[in-house]
């Protein structure tokens, strides 16, 4: 099994100040997580965040930051990520003004240029999908197709839940993104009272055997557990997902 990280967006209510971040990191370490993706809170002081990470034995492997920060203050983005010894800078999705056929083409070109600048500094840039990227334009290509074809430097942080929700085949997309995907969001989907809900990994309906086989076959390096909304304590949800993956 590859390293399994926790997506801190799941714990966003518990990381809004440095004291809570330290407490959260300690709990995750005790639970068995050694890596995290920093998301759900602004990086206000990268040096202090790195100090806490080092003190608790947690490695921040990736982030989600606002796209405007990448466009308007890339030097600070680079400096912060180098301070954190972080592998890549990520965005959780493109801003709404790009959510159209022309916008996908424009964004792909813009983000690829940003990714090239980050690459010069030894950093990666990664894009996290939701379901809107699976809308088709002109009756054939999806937004995800456009992003894949028109940028060649940034990578993708595929999200298993949102691919399924968008009508895509998760396993097919993992293979389609081969060579462009270093990290993946593991997120499950269940139905309760005819409502689509987030679930702990392997507690829902996704094809986890196929997903794990595809991840192994395509060389994905990190599995990142995320649950946008939990039906129980989010720490418990992350622990269930970790246990299920380790027992897979």
JSON list of N, CA and C in Angstrom, two decimals, residues 2-75:
[
{"chain": "A", "resi": 2, "resn": "UNK", "atom": "N", "xyz": [0.55, 2.20, -0.85]},
{"chain": "A", "resi": 2, "resn": "UNK", "atom": "CA", "xyz": [1.28, 3.46, -0.92]},
{"chain": "A", "resi": 2, "resn": "UNK", "atom": "C", "xyz": [0.99, 4.30, 0.33]},
{"chain": "A", "resi": 3, "resn": "UNK", "atom": "N", "xyz": [1.79, 5.36, 0.59]},
{"chain": "A", "resi": 3, "resn": "UNK", "atom": "CA", "xyz": [1.50, 6.23, 1.73]},
{"chain": "A", "resi": 3, "resn": "UNK", "atom": "C", "xyz": [0.09, 6.80, 1.65]},
{"chain": "A", "resi": 4, "resn": "UNK", "atom": "N", "xyz": [-0.58, 6.83, 2.79]},
{"chain": "A", "resi": 4, "resn": "UNK", "atom": "CA", "xyz": [-1.96, 7.32, 2.87]},
{"chain": "A", "resi": 4, "resn": "UNK", "atom": "C", "xyz": [-1.96, 8.61, 3.68]},
{"chain": "A", "resi": 5, "resn": "UNK", "atom": "N", "xyz": [-2.38, 9.69, 3.06]},
{"chain": "A", "resi": 5, "resn": "UNK", "atom": "CA", "xyz": [-2.39, 11.00, 3.70]},
{"chain": "A", "resi": 5, "resn": "UNK", "atom": "C", "xyz": [-3.82, 11.42, 4.03]},
{"chain": "A", "resi": 6, "resn": "UNK", "atom": "N", "xyz": [-3.95, 12.39, 4.92]},
{"chain": "A", "resi": 6, "resn": "UNK", "atom": "CA", "xyz": [-5.25, 12.95, 5.28]},
{"chain": "A", "resi": 6, "resn": "UNK", "atom": "C", "xyz": [-5.40, 14.32, 4.61]},
{"chain": "A", "resi": 7, "resn": "UNK", "atom": "N", "xyz": [-6.54, 14.52, 3.99]},
{"chain": "A", "resi": 7, "resn": "UNK", "atom": "CA", "xyz": [-6.87, 15.83, 3.42]},
{"chain": "A", "resi": 7, "resn": "UNK", "atom": "C", "xyz": [-7.46, 16.68, 4.54]},
{"chain": "A", "resi": 8, "resn": "UNK", "atom": "N", "xyz": [-6.79, 17.76, 4.91]},
{"chain": "A", "resi": 8, "resn": "UNK", "atom": "CA", "xyz": [-7.21, 18.53, 6.08]},
{"chain": "A", "resi": 8, "resn": "UNK", "atom": "C", "xyz": [-8.51, 19.29, 5.87]},
{"chain": "A", "resi": 9, "resn": "UNK", "atom": "N", "xyz": [-8.99, 19.38, 4.63]},
{"chain": "A", "resi": 9, "resn": "UNK", "atom": "CA", "xyz": [-10.31, 19.98, 4.43]},
{"chain": "A", "resi": 9, "resn": "UNK", "atom": "C", "xyz": [-11.36, 19.22, 5.22]},
{"chain": "A", "resi": 10, "resn": "UNK", "atom": "N", "xyz": [-11.17, 17.92, 5.39]},
{"chain": "A", "resi": 10, "resn": "UNK", "atom": "CA", "xyz": [-12.08, 17.11, 6.20]},
{"chain": "A", "resi": 10, "resn": "UNK", "atom": "C", "xyz": [-12.15, 17.65, 7.63]},
{"chain": "A", "resi": 11, "resn": "UNK", "atom": "N", "xyz": [-11.05, 18.21, 8.11]},
{"chain": "A", "resi": 11, "resn": "UNK", "atom": "CA", "xyz": [-10.93, 18.70, 9.49]},
{"chain": "A", "resi": 11, "resn": "UNK", "atom": "C", "xyz": [-10.83, 20.22, 9.54]},
{"chain": "A", "resi": 12, "resn": "UNK", "atom": "N", "xyz": [-11.43, 20.88, 8.57]},
{"chain": "A", "resi": 12, "resn": "UNK", "atom": "CA", "xyz": [-11.26, 22.33, 8.44]},
{"chain": "A", "resi": 12, "resn": "UNK", "atom": "C", "xyz": [-11.69, 23.11, 9.68]},
{"chain": "A", "resi": 13, "resn": "UNK", "atom": "N", "xyz": [-12.64, 22.57, 10.44]},
{"chain": "A", "resi": 13, "resn": "UNK", "atom": "CA", "xyz": [-13.09, 23.27, 11.65]},
{"chain": "A", "resi": 13, "resn": "UNK", "atom": "C", "xyz": [-12.07, 23.15, 12.79]},
{"chain": "A", "resi": 14, "resn": "UNK", "atom": "N", "xyz": [-11.03, 22.34, 12.59]},
{"chain": "A", "resi": 14, "resn": "UNK", "atom": "CA", "xyz": [-10.07, 22.06, 13.66]},
{"chain": "A", "resi": 14, "resn": "UNK", "atom": "C", "xyz": [-8.66, 22.57, 13.32]},
{"chain": "A", "resi": 15, "resn": "UNK", "atom": "N", "xyz": [-8.55, 23.44, 12.31]},
{"chain": "A", "resi": 15, "resn": "UNK", "atom": "CA", "xyz": [-7.21, 23.91, 11.91]},
{"chain": "A", "resi": 15, "resn": "UNK", "atom": "C", "xyz": [-7.19, 25.42, 11.66]},
{"chain": "A", "resi": 16, "resn": "UNK", "atom": "N", "xyz": [-8.06, 26.16, 12.36]},
{"chain": "A", "resi": 16, "resn": "UNK", "atom": "CA", "xyz": [-8.17, 27.59, 12.08]},
{"chain": "A", "resi": 16, "resn": "UNK", "atom": "C", "xyz": [-7.21, 28.45, 12.90]},
{"chain": "A", "resi": 17, "resn": "UNK", "atom": "N", "xyz": [-6.42, 27.84, 13.77]},
{"chain": "A", "resi": 17, "resn": "UNK", "atom": "CA", "xyz": [-5.34, 28.56, 14.46]},
{"chain": "A", "resi": 17, "resn": "UNK", "atom": "C", "xyz": [-4.22, 27.56, 14.73]},
{"chain": "A", "resi": 18, "resn": "UNK", "atom": "N", "xyz": [-3.05, 28.07, 15.07]},
{"chain": "A", "resi": 18, "resn": "UNK", "atom": "CA", "xyz": [-1.88, 27.19, 15.19]},
{"chain": "A", "resi": 18, "resn": "UNK", "atom": "C", "xyz": [-2.00, 26.20, 16.34]},
{"chain": "A", "resi": 19, "resn": "UNK", "atom": "N", "xyz": [-2.65, 26.61, 17.41]},
{"chain": "A", "resi": 19, "resn": "UNK", "atom": "CA", "xyz": [-2.82, 25.68, 18.54]},
{"chain": "A", "resi": 19, "resn": "UNK", "atom": "C", "xyz": [-3.67, 24.49, 18.11]},
{"chain": "A", "resi": 20, "resn": "UNK", "atom": "N", "xyz": [-4.76, 24.77, 17.38]},
{"chain": "A", "resi": 20, "resn": "UNK", "atom": "CA", "xyz": [-5.62, 23.68, 16.92]},
{"chain": "A", "resi": 20, "resn": "UNK", "atom": "C", "xyz": [-4.92, 22.83, 15.86]},
{"chain": "A", "resi": 21, "resn": "UNK", "atom": "N", "xyz": [-4.12, 23.46, 15.02]},
{"chain": "A", "resi": 21, "resn": "UNK", "atom": "CA", "xyz": [-3.36, 22.70, 14.02]},
{"chain": "A", "resi": 21, "resn": "UNK", "atom": "C", "xyz": [-2.44, 21.70, 14.70]},
{"chain": "A", "resi": 22, "resn": "UNK", "atom": "N", "xyz": [-1.74, 22.15, 15.75]},
{"chain": "A", "resi": 22, "resn": "UNK", "atom": "CA", "xyz": [-0.83, 21.26, 16.45]},
{"chain": "A", "resi": 22, "resn": "UNK", "atom": "C", "xyz": [-1.59, 20.09, 17.09]},
{"chain": "A", "resi": 23, "resn": "UNK", "atom": "N", "xyz": [-2.72, 20.39, 17.72]},
{"chain": "A", "resi": 23, "resn": "UNK", "atom": "CA", "xyz": [-3.55, 19.34, 18.33]},
{"chain": "A", "resi": 23, "resn": "UNK", "atom": "C", "xyz": [-4.02, 18.35, 17.27]},
{"chain": "A", "resi": 24, "resn": "UNK", "atom": "N", "xyz": [-4.46, 18.88, 16.13]},
{"chain": "A", "resi": 24, "resn": "UNK", "atom": "CA", "xyz": [-4.95, 18.03, 15.04]},
{"chain": "A", "resi": 24, "resn": "UNK", "atom": "C", "xyz": [-3.85, 17.15, 14.48]},
{"chain": "A", "resi": 25, "resn": "UNK", "atom": "N", "xyz": [-2.67, 17.74, 14.26]},
{"chain": "A", "resi": 25, "resn": "UNK", "atom": "CA", "xyz": [-1.54, 16.95, 13.75]},
{"chain": "A", "resi": 25, "resn": "UNK", "atom": "C", "xyz": [-1.17, 15.82, 14.71]},
{"chain": "A", "resi": 26, "resn": "UNK", "atom": "N", "xyz": [-1.19, 16.10, 15.99]},
{"chain": "A", "resi": 26, "resn": "UNK", "atom": "CA", "xyz": [-0.87, 15.07, 16.98]},
{"chain": "A", "resi": 26, "resn": "UNK", "atom": "C", "xyz": [-1.89, 13.93, 16.92]},
{"chain": "A", "resi": 27, "resn": "UNK", "atom": "N", "xyz": [-3.17, 14.29, 16.79]},
{"chain": "A", "resi": 27, "resn": "UNK", "atom": "CA", "xyz": [-4.21, 13.26, 16.72]},
{"chain": "A", "resi": 27, "resn": "UNK", "atom": "C", "xyz": [-4.06, 12.41, 15.47]},
{"chain": "A", "resi": 28, "resn": "UNK", "atom": "N", "xyz": [-3.75, 13.05, 14.34]},
{"chain": "A", "resi": 28, "resn": "UNK", "atom": "CA", "xyz": [-3.57, 12.31, 13.09]},
{"chain": "A", "resi": 28, "resn": "UNK", "atom": "C", "xyz": [-2.37, 11.39, 13.17]},
{"chain": "A", "resi": 29, "resn": "UNK", "atom": "N", "xyz": [-1.29, 11.86, 13.79]},
{"chain": "A", "resi": 29, "resn": "UNK", "atom": "CA", "xyz": [-0.08, 11.04, 13.93]},
{"chain": "A", "resi": 29, "resn": "UNK", "atom": "C", "xyz": [-0.37, 9.80, 14.78]},
{"chain": "A", "resi": 30, "resn": "UNK", "atom": "N", "xyz": [-1.08, 10.00, 15.88]},
{"chain": "A", "resi": 30, "resn": "UNK", "atom": "CA", "xyz": [-1.44, 8.88, 16.75]},
{"chain": "A", "resi": 30, "resn": "UNK", "atom": "C", "xyz": [-2.33, 7.88, 16.01]},
{"chain": "A", "resi": 31, "resn": "UNK", "atom": "N", "xyz": [-3.18, 8.41, 15.14]},
{"chain": "A", "resi": 31, "resn": "UNK", "atom": "CA", "xyz": [-4.09, 7.58, 14.35]},
{"chain": "A", "resi": 31, "resn": "UNK", "atom": "C", "xyz": [-3.36, 6.73, 13.32]},
{"chain": "A", "resi": 32, "resn": "UNK", "atom": "N", "xyz": [-2.18, 7.21, 12.87]},
{"chain": "A", "resi": 32, "resn": "UNK", "atom": "CA", "xyz": [-1.41, 6.48, 11.88]},
{"chain": "A", "resi": 32, "resn": "UNK", "atom": "C", "xyz": [-1.15, 7.23, 10.59]},
{"chain": "A", "resi": 33, "resn": "UNK", "atom": "N", "xyz": [-1.56, 8.49, 10.54]},
{"chain": "A", "resi": 33, "resn": "UNK", "atom": "CA", "xyz": [-1.26, 9.32, 9.37]},
{"chain": "A", "resi": 33, "resn": "UNK", "atom": "C", "xyz": [0.09, 10.01, 9.56]},
{"chain": "A", "resi": 34, "resn": "UNK", "atom": "N", "xyz": [0.94, 9.96, 8.54]},
{"chain": "A", "resi": 34, "resn": "UNK", "atom": "CA", "xyz": [2.22, 10.65, 8.57]},
{"chain": "A", "resi": 34, "resn": "UNK", "atom": "C", "xyz": [2.29, 11.82, 7.61]},
{"chain": "A", "resi": 35, "resn": "UNK", "atom": "N", "xyz": [1.34, 11.86, 6.65]},
{"chain": "A", "resi": 35, "resn": "UNK", "atom": "CA", "xyz": [1.31, 12.91, 5.65]},
{"chain": "A", "resi": 35, "resn": "UNK", "atom": "C", "xyz": [-0.07, 13.55, 5.61]},
{"chain": "A", "resi": 36, "resn": "UNK", "atom": "N", "xyz": [-0.09, 14.83, 5.25]},
{"chain": "A", "resi": 36, "resn": "UNK", "atom": "CA", "xyz": [-1.36, 15.54, 5.08]},
{"chain": "A", "resi": 36, "resn": "UNK", "atom": "C", "xyz": [-1.30, 16.43, 3.86]},
{"chain": "A", "resi": 37, "resn": "UNK", "atom": "N", "xyz": [-2.47, 16.77, 3.37]},
{"chain": "A", "resi": 37, "resn": "UNK", "atom": "CA", "xyz": [-2.62, 17.86, 2.41]},
{"chain": "A", "resi": 37, "resn": "UNK", "atom": "C", "xyz": [-3.20, 19.04, 3.18]},
{"chain": "A", "resi": 38, "resn": "UNK", "atom": "N", "xyz": [-2.54, 20.18, 3.12]},
{"chain": "A", "resi": 38, "resn": "UNK", "atom": "CA", "xyz": [-3.02, 21.35, 3.88]},
{"chain": "A", "resi": 38, "resn": "UNK", "atom": "C", "xyz": [-4.06, 22.08, 3.05]},
{"chain": "A", "resi": 39, "resn": "UNK", "atom": "N", "xyz": [-5.28, 22.07, 3.55]},
{"chain": "A", "resi": 39, "resn": "UNK", "atom": "CA", "xyz": [-6.41, 22.68, 2.85]},
{"chain": "A", "resi": 39, "resn": "UNK", "atom": "C", "xyz": [-7.47, 23.01, 3.88]},
{"chain": "A", "resi": 40, "resn": "UNK", "atom": "N", "xyz": [-8.24, 24.06, 3.61]},
{"chain": "A", "resi": 40, "resn": "UNK", "atom": "CA", "xyz": [-9.31, 24.43, 4.53]},
{"chain": "A", "resi": 40, "resn": "UNK", "atom": "C", "xyz": [-8.94, 25.55, 5.47]},
{"chain": "A", "resi": 41, "resn": "UNK", "atom": "N", "xyz": [-7.70, 26.04, 5.36]},
{"chain": "A", "resi": 41, "resn": "UNK", "atom": "CA", "xyz": [-7.24, 27.17, 6.16]},
{"chain": "A", "resi": 41, "resn": "UNK", "atom": "C", "xyz": [-6.14, 27.88, 5.39]},
{"chain": "A", "resi": 42, "resn": "UNK", "atom": "N", "xyz": [-5.99, 29.16, 5.61]},
{"chain": "A", "resi": 42, "resn": "UNK", "atom": "CA", "xyz": [-4.99, 29.94, 4.90]},
{"chain": "A", "resi": 42, "resn": "UNK", "atom": "C", "xyz": [-3.62, 29.74, 5.53]},
{"chain": "A", "resi": 43, "resn": "UNK", "atom": "N", "xyz": [-2.59, 29.64, 4.70]},
{"chain": "A", "resi": 43, "resn": "UNK", "atom": "CA", "xyz": [-1.21, 29.57, 5.21]},
{"chain": "A", "resi": 43, "resn": "UNK", "atom": "C", "xyz": [-0.77, 30.99, 5.56]},
{"chain": "A", "resi": 44, "resn": "UNK", "atom": "N", "xyz": [-0.83, 31.32, 6.83]},
{"chain": "A", "resi": 44, "resn": "UNK", "atom": "CA", "xyz": [-0.49, 32.68, 7.25]},
{"chain": "A", "resi": 44, "resn": "UNK", "atom": "C", "xyz": [0.98, 32.83, 7.60]},
{"chain": "A", "resi": 45, "resn": "UNK", "atom": "N", "xyz": [1.59, 31.74, 8.07]},
{"chain": "A", "resi": 45, "resn": "UNK", "atom": "CA", "xyz": [2.99, 31.77, 8.48]},
{"chain": "A", "resi": 45, "resn": "UNK", "atom": "C", "xyz": [3.59, 30.40, 8.19]},
{"chain": "A", "resi": 46, "resn": "UNK", "atom": "N", "xyz": [4.23, 30.27, 7.05]},
{"chain": "A", "resi": 46, "resn": "UNK", "atom": "CA", "xyz": [4.74, 28.96, 6.63]},
{"chain": "A", "resi": 46, "resn": "UNK", "atom": "C", "xyz": [5.80, 28.43, 7.59]},
{"chain": "A", "resi": 47, "resn": "UNK", "atom": "N", "xyz": [6.61, 29.33, 8.16]},
{"chain": "A", "resi": 47, "resn": "UNK", "atom": "CA", "xyz": [7.66, 28.88, 9.09]},
{"chain": "A", "resi": 47, "resn": "UNK", "atom": "C", "xyz": [7.06, 28.26, 10.35]},
{"chain": "A", "resi": 48, "resn": "UNK", "atom": "N", "xyz": [6.02, 28.87, 10.88]},
{"chain": "A", "resi": 48, "resn": "UNK", "atom": "CA", "xyz": [5.38, 28.31, 12.07]},
{"chain": "A", "resi": 48, "resn": "UNK", "atom": "C", "xyz": [4.66, 27.01, 11.75]},
{"chain": "A", "resi": 49, "resn": "UNK", "atom": "N", "xyz": [4.03, 26.96, 10.59]},
{"chain": "A", "resi": 49, "resn": "UNK", "atom": "CA", "xyz": [3.36, 25.73, 10.17]},
{"chain": "A", "resi": 49, "resn": "UNK", "atom": "C", "xyz": [4.37, 24.60, 10.01]},
{"chain": "A", "resi": 50, "resn": "UNK", "atom": "N", "xyz": [5.53, 24.90, 9.45]},
{"chain": "A", "resi": 50, "resn": "UNK", "atom": "CA", "xyz": [6.58, 23.89, 9.29]},
{"chain": "A", "resi": 50, "resn": "UNK", "atom": "C", "xyz": [7.12, 23.45, 10.65]},
{"chain": "A", "resi": 51, "resn": "UNK", "atom": "N", "xyz": [7.23, 24.39, 11.58]},
{"chain": "A", "resi": 51, "resn": "UNK", "atom": "CA", "xyz": [7.71, 24.03, 12.92]},
{"chain": "A", "resi": 51, "resn": "UNK", "atom": "C", "xyz": [6.76, 23.02, 13.57]},
{"chain": "A", "resi": 52, "resn": "UNK", "atom": "N", "xyz": [5.47, 23.28, 13.45]},
{"chain": "A", "resi": 52, "resn": "UNK", "atom": "CA", "xyz": [4.47, 22.39, 14.05]},
{"chain": "A", "resi": 52, "resn": "UNK", "atom": "C", "xyz": [4.50, 21.03, 13.35]},
{"chain": "A", "resi": 53, "resn": "UNK", "atom": "N", "xyz": [4.62, 21.05, 12.03]},
{"chain": "A", "resi": 53, "resn": "UNK", "atom": "CA", "xyz": [4.67, 19.79, 11.29]},
{"chain": "A", "resi": 53, "resn": "UNK", "atom": "C", "xyz": [5.87, 18.95, 11.72]},
{"chain": "A", "resi": 54, "resn": "UNK", "atom": "N", "xyz": [7.02, 19.59, 11.83]},
{"chain": "A", "resi": 54, "resn": "UNK", "atom": "CA", "xyz": [8.23, 18.88, 12.24]},
{"chain": "A", "resi": 54, "resn": "UNK", "atom": "C", "xyz": [8.11, 18.33, 13.67]},
{"chain": "A", "resi": 55, "resn": "UNK", "atom": "N", "xyz": [7.53, 19.15, 14.54]},
{"chain": "A", "resi": 55, "resn": "UNK", "atom": "CA", "xyz": [7.41, 18.76, 15.95]},
{"chain": "A", "resi": 55, "resn": "UNK", "atom": "C", "xyz": [6.46, 17.58, 16.14]},
{"chain": "A", "resi": 56, "resn": "UNK", "atom": "N", "xyz": [5.50, 17.45, 15.26]},
{"chain": "A", "resi": 56, "resn": "UNK", "atom": "CA", "xyz": [4.50, 16.38, 15.39]},
{"chain": "A", "resi": 56, "resn": "UNK", "atom": "C", "xyz": [4.77, 15.20, 14.45]},
{"chain": "A", "resi": 57, "resn": "UNK", "atom": "N", "xyz": [5.81, 15.31, 13.62]},
{"chain": "A", "resi": 57, "resn": "UNK", "atom": "CA", "xyz": [6.15, 14.22, 12.72]},
{"chain": "A", "resi": 57, "resn": "UNK", "atom": "C", "xyz": [5.23, 14.10, 11.52]},
{"chain": "A", "resi": 58, "resn": "UNK", "atom": "N", "xyz": [4.66, 15.22, 11.10]},
{"chain": "A", "resi": 58, "resn": "UNK", "atom": "CA", "xyz": [3.75, 15.24, 9.95]},
{"chain": "A", "resi": 58, "resn": "UNK", "atom": "C", "xyz": [4.44, 15.93, 8.77]},
{"chain": "A", "resi": 59, "resn": "UNK", "atom": "N", "xyz": [4.30, 15.35, 7.58]},
{"chain": "A", "resi": 59, "resn": "UNK", "atom": "CA", "xyz": [4.83, 15.96, 6.36]},
{"chain": "A", "resi": 59, "resn": "UNK", "atom": "C", "xyz": [3.67, 16.50, 5.54]},
{"chain": "A", "resi": 60, "resn": "UNK", "atom": "N", "xyz": [3.74, 17.78, 5.21]},
{"chain": "A", "resi": 60, "resn": "UNK", "atom": "CA", "xyz": [2.73, 18.40, 4.34]},
{"chain": "A", "resi": 60, "resn": "UNK", "atom": "C", "xyz": [3.16, 18.17, 2.90]},
{"chain": "A", "resi": 61, "resn": "UNK", "atom": "N", "xyz": [2.47, 17.28, 2.20]},
{"chain": "A", "resi": 61, "resn": "UNK", "atom": "CA", "xyz": [2.90, 16.89, 0.86]},
{"chain": "A", "resi": 61, "resn": "UNK", "atom": "C", "xyz": [2.31, 17.77, -0.24]},
{"chain": "A", "resi": 62, "resn": "UNK", "atom": "N", "xyz": [1.19, 18.43, 0.05]},
{"chain": "A", "resi": 62, "resn": "UNK", "atom": "CA", "xyz": [0.51, 19.22, -0.97]},
{"chain": "A", "resi": 62, "resn": "UNK", "atom": "C", "xyz": [-0.40, 20.22, -0.29]},
{"chain": "A", "resi": 63, "resn": "UNK", "atom": "N", "xyz": [-0.87, 21.18, -1.05]},
{"chain": "A", "resi": 63, "resn": "UNK", "atom": "CA", "xyz": [-1.80, 22.18, -0.52]},
{"chain": "A", "resi": 63, "resn": "UNK", "atom": "C", "xyz": [-2.99, 22.34, -1.47]},
{"chain": "A", "resi": 64, "resn": "UNK", "atom": "N", "xyz": [-3.99, 23.04, -1.00]},
{"chain": "A", "resi": 64, "resn": "UNK", "atom": "CA", "xyz": [-4.97, 23.69, -1.86]},
{"chain": "A", "resi": 64, "resn": "UNK", "atom": "C", "xyz": [-4.96, 25.16, -1.48]},
{"chain": "A", "resi": 65, "resn": "UNK", "atom": "N", "xyz": [-4.66, 26.00, -2.45]},
{"chain": "A", "resi": 65, "resn": "UNK", "atom": "CA", "xyz": [-4.61, 27.44, -2.21]},
{"chain": "A", "resi": 65, "resn": "UNK", "atom": "C", "xyz": [-5.46, 28.14, -3.27]},
{"chain": "A", "resi": 66, "resn": "UNK", "atom": "N", "xyz": [-5.87, 29.38, -3.02]},
{"chain": "A", "resi": 66, "resn": "UNK", "atom": "CA", "xyz": [-6.66, 30.10, -4.01]},
{"chain": "A", "resi": 66, "resn": "UNK", "atom": "C", "xyz": [-5.90, 30.31, -5.33]},
{"chain": "A", "resi": 67, "resn": "UNK", "atom": "N", "xyz": [-6.62, 30.19, -6.43]},
{"chain": "A", "resi": 67, "resn": "UNK", "atom": "CA", "xyz": [-5.98, 30.39, -7.73]},
{"chain": "A", "resi": 67, "resn": "UNK", "atom": "C", "xyz": [-5.45, 31.81, -7.86]},
{"chain": "A", "resi": 68, "resn": "UNK", "atom": "N", "xyz": [-6.14, 32.77, -7.25]},
{"chain": "A", "resi": 68, "resn": "UNK", "atom": "CA", "xyz": [-5.68, 34.16, -7.31]},
{"chain": "A", "resi": 68, "resn": "UNK", "atom": "C", "xyz": [-4.29, 34.31, -6.70]},
{"chain": "A", "resi": 69, "resn": "UNK", "atom": "N", "xyz": [-3.98, 33.52, -5.67]},
{"chain": "A", "resi": 69, "resn": "UNK", "atom": "CA", "xyz": [-2.65, 33.58, -5.06]},
{"chain": "A", "resi": 69, "resn": "UNK", "atom": "C", "xyz": [-1.59, 33.15, -6.07]},
{"chain": "A", "resi": 70, "resn": "UNK", "atom": "N", "xyz": [-1.90, 32.12, -6.86]},
{"chain": "A", "resi": 70, "resn": "UNK", "atom": "CA", "xyz": [-0.95, 31.67, -7.87]},
{"chain": "A", "resi": 70, "resn": "UNK", "atom": "C", "xyz": [-0.77, 32.71, -8.97]},
{"chain": "A", "resi": 71, "resn": "UNK", "atom": "N", "xyz": [-1.87, 33.34, -9.36]},
{"chain": "A", "resi": 71, "resn": "UNK", "atom": "CA", "xyz": [-1.80, 34.32, -10.44]},
{"chain": "A", "resi": 71, "resn": "UNK", "atom": "C", "xyz": [-1.12, 35.62, -10.01]},
{"chain": "A", "resi": 72, "resn": "UNK", "atom": "N", "xyz": [-1.39, 36.04, -8.77]},
{"chain": "A", "resi": 72, "resn": "UNK", "atom": "CA", "xyz": [-1.00, 37.39, -8.35]},
{"chain": "A", "resi": 72, "resn": "UNK", "atom": "C", "xyz": [0.19, 37.46, -7.39]},
{"chain": "A", "resi": 73, "resn": "UNK", "atom": "N", "xyz": [0.53, 36.33, -6.76]},
{"chain": "A", "resi": 73, "resn": "UNK", "atom": "CA", "xyz": [1.63, 36.37, -5.78]},
{"chain": "A", "resi": 73, "resn": "UNK", "atom": "C", "xyz": [2.40, 35.05, -5.81]},
{"chain": "A", "resi": 74, "resn": "UNK", "atom": "N", "xyz": [2.85, 34.68, -7.01]},
{"chain": "A", "resi": 74, "resn": "UNK", "atom": "CA", "xyz": [3.49, 33.38, -7.18]},
{"chain": "A", "resi": 74, "resn": "UNK", "atom": "C", "xyz": [4.80, 33.28, -6.40]},
{"chain": "A", "resi": 75, "resn": "UNK", "atom": "N", "xyz": [5.49, 34.39, -6.24]},
{"chain": "A", "resi": 75, "resn": "UNK", "atom": "CA", "xyz": [6.76, 34.34, -5.48]},
{"chain": "A", "resi": 75, "resn": "UNK", "atom": "C", "xyz": [6.52, 33.89, -4.04]}
]
